[in-house]
Tab-separated table of C-alpha atoms in Angstrom:
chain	number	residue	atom	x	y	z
A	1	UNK	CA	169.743	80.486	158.950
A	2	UNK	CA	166.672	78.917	159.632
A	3	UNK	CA	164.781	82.195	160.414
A	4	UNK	CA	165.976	83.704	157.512
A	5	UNK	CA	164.918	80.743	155.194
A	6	UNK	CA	161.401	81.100	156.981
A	7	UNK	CA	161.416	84.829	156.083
A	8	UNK	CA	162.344	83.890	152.518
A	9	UNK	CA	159.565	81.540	152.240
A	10	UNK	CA	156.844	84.447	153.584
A	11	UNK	CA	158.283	86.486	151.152
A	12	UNK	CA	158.155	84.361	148.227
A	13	UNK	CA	154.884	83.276	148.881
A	14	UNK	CA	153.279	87.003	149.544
A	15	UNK	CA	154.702	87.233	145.924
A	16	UNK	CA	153.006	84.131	144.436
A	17	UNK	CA	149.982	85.433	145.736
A	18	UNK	CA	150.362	88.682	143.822
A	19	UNK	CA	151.429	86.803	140.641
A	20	UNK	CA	148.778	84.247	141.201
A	21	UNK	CA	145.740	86.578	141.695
A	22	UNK	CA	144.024	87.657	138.078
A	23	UNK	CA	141.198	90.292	138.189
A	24	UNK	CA	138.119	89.685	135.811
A	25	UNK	CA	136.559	93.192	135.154
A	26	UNK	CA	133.272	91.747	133.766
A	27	UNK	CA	130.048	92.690	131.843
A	28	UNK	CA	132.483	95.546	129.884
A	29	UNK	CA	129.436	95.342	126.957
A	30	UNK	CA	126.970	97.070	129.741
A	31	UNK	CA	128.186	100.575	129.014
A	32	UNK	CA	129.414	102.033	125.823
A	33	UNK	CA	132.446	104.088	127.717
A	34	UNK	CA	133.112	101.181	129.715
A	35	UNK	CA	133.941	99.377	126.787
A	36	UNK	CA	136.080	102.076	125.124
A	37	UNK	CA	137.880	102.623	128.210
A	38	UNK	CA	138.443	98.595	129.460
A	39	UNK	CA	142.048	98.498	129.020
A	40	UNK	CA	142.620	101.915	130.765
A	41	UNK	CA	140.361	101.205	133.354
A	42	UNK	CA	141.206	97.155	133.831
A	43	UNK	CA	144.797	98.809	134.134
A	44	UNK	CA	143.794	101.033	136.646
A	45	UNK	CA	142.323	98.315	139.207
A	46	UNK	CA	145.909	96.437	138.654
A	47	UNK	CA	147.593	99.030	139.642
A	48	UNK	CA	145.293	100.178	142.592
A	49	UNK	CA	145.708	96.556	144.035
A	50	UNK	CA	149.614	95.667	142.868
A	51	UNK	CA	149.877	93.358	146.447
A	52	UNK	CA	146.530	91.685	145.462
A	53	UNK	CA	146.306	91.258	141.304
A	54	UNK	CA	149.285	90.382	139.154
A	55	UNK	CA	146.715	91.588	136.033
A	56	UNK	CA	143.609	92.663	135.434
A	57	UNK	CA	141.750	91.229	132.117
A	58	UNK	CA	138.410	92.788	130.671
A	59	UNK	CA	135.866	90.523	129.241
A	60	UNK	CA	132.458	90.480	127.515
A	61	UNK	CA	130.419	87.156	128.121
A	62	UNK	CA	127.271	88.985	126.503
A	63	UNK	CA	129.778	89.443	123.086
A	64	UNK	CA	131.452	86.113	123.785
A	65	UNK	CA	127.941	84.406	123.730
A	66	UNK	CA	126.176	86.031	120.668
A	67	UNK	CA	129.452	85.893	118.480
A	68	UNK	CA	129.701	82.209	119.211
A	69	UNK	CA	125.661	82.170	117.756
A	70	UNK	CA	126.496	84.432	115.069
A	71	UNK	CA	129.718	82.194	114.004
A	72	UNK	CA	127.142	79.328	113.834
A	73	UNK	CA	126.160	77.614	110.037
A	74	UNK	CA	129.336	78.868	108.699
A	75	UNK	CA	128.638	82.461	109.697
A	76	UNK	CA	125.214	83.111	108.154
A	77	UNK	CA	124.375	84.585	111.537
A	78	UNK	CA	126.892	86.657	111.101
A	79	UNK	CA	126.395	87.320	107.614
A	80	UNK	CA	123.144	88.515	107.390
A	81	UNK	CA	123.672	90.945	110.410
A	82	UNK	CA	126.299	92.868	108.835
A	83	UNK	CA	124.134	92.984	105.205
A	84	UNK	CA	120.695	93.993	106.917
A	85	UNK	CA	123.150	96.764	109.055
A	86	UNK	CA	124.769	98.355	106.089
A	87	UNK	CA	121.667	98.596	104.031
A	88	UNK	CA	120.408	101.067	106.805
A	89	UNK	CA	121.864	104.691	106.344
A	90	UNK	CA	124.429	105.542	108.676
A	91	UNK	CA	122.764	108.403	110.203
A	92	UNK	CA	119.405	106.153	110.241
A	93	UNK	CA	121.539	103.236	112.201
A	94	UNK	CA	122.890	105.704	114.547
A	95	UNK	CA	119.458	107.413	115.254
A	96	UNK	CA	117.784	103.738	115.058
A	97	UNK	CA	120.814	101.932	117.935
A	98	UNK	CA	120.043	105.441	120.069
A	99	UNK	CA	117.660	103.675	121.940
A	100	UNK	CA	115.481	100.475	121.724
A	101	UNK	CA	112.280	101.999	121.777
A	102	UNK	CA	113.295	103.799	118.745
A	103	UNK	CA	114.946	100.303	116.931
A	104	UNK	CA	111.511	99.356	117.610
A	105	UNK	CA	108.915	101.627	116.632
A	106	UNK	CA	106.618	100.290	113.950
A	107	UNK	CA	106.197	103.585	112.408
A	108	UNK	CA	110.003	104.037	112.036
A	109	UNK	CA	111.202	104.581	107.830
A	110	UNK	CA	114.419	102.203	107.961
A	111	UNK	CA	114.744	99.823	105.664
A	112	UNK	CA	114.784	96.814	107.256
A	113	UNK	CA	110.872	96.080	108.729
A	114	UNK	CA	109.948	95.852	112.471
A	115	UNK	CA	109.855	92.238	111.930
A	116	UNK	CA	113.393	91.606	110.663
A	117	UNK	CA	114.826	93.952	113.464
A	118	UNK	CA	113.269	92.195	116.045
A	119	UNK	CA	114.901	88.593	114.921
A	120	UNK	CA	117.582	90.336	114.795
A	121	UNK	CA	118.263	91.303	117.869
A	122	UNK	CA	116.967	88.039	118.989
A	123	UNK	CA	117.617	87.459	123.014
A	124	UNK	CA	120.876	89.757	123.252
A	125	UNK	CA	121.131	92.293	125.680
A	126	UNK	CA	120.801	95.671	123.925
A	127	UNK	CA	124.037	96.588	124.652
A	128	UNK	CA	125.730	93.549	123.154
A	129	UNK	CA	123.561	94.235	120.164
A	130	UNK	CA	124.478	97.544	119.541
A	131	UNK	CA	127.946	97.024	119.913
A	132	UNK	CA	128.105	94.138	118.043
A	133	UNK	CA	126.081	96.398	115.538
A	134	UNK	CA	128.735	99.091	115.258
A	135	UNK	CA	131.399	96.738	115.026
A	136	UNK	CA	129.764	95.446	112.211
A	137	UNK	CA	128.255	98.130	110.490
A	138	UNK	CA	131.596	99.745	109.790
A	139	UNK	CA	133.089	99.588	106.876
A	140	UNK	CA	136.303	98.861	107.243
A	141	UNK	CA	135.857	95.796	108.578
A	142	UNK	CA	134.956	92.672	106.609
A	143	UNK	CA	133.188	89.630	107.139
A	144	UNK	CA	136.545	87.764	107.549
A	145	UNK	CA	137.807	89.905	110.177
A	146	UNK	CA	134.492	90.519	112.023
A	147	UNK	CA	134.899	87.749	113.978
A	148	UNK	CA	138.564	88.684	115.353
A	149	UNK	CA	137.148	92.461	116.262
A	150	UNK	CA	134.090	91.012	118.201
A	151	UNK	CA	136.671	88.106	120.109
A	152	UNK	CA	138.644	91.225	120.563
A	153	UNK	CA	136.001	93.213	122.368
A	154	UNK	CA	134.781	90.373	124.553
A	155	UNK	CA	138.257	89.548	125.773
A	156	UNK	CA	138.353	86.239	126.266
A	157	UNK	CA	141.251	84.976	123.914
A	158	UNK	CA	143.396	87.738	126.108
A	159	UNK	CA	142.106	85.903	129.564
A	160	UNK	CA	143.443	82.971	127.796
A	161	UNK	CA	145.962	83.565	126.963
A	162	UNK	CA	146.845	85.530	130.756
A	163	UNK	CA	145.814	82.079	132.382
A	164	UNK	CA	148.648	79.737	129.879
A	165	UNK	CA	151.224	82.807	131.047
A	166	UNK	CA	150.627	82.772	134.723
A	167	UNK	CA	149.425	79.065	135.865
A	168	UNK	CA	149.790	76.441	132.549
A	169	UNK	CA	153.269	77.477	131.968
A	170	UNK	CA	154.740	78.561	135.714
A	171	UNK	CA	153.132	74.871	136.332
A	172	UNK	CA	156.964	73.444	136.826
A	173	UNK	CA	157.618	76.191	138.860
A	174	UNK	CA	154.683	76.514	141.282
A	175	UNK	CA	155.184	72.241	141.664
A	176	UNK	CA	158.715	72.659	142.517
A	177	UNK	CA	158.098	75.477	144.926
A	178	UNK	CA	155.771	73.266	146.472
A	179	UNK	CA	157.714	70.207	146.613
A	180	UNK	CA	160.325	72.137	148.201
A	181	UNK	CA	157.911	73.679	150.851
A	182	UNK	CA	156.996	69.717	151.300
A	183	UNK	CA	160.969	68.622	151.809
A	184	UNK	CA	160.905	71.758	154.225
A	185	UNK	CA	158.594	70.431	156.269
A	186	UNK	CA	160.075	66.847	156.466
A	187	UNK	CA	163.614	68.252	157.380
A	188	UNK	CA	161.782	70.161	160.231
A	189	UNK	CA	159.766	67.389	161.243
A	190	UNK	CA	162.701	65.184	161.239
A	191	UNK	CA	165.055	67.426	162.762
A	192	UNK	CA	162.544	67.691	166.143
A	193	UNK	CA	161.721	63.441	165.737
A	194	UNK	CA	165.206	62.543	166.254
């Protein structure tokens, strides 16, 4: 009995490894196809390392950051982004995000000046600021839900919400596995004492 107990124990802990272990597929804001294809690919990893990751979450701290700037002042950040973006022309916004030599050519006929480009993108990684751009810059999407599309693509309510799942609320569980790994030793340590 005892041998099969200590198999039992192996076993169960190889699996709270597995549903311990949570993947972080960062910086998903440094490519655009990256960041359409997160989920599939974050889904892919899990499933290439089942033994090793119980889940694999995709995250943005680039997104994360600015939004949290943007959300700052009741929005204004925020705000004026998405008015300055949809007073360019589509096909000037797409031509003008292309590349950042373009978005900042003095010579270039958009409608919002050099100068006010420049602030806008500010410190953020081009990347972030393009995406953020798009998000924003689409029309379907209002200034109230804005901010739940950008916390969407920078992931971070998800790995939230992944970490309450797997540690916060197994909490009774792991402690009672381990207090019963604990009583397992004392019985065996008793059992060879006297």
């Amino acid at each position: 009995l005892g041998s099969v107990a200590l198999e039992a124990d192996r076993n169960l802990l190889e699996q709270c490894r597995a549903l311990n272990a949570i993947g972080v597929l960062a910086k998903v804001d440094q490519d655009p196809e990256l960041l359409a294809r997160r989920d599939e690919l974050a889904g892919k990893i899990a499933r290439q390392l089942p033994n090793n990751l119980n889940t694999v979450v995709p995250v943005s701290a680039g997104i994360r950051r600015a939004l949290d700037r943007l959300l700052q002042s009741d929005a204004a950040g925020l705000a004026r982004l998405m008015t300055l973006v949809r007073s360019i022309e589509p096909s000037m916004l797409e031509h003008v995000l292309a590349f950042i030599d373009l978005y900042r050519d003095p010579d270039l006929p958009c409608a919002v000046p050099l100068e006010e480009r420049e602030a806008l993108l500010g410190d953020m990684p081009w990347t972030v600021f393009t995406t953020i751009t798009h998000t924003l810059a689409d029309p379907a999407v209002d200034l109230e839900a804005a901010p739940n599309e950008l916390a969407a693509l920078a992931g971070f309510d998800r790995l939230k919400d992944v970490l309450e799942r797997r540690f916060l609320r197994r909490g009774h569980y792991l402690r009672g596995h381990r207090i019963l790994d604990d009583a397992r030793k004392i019985v065996e340590e008793v059992k060879y004492t006297y």
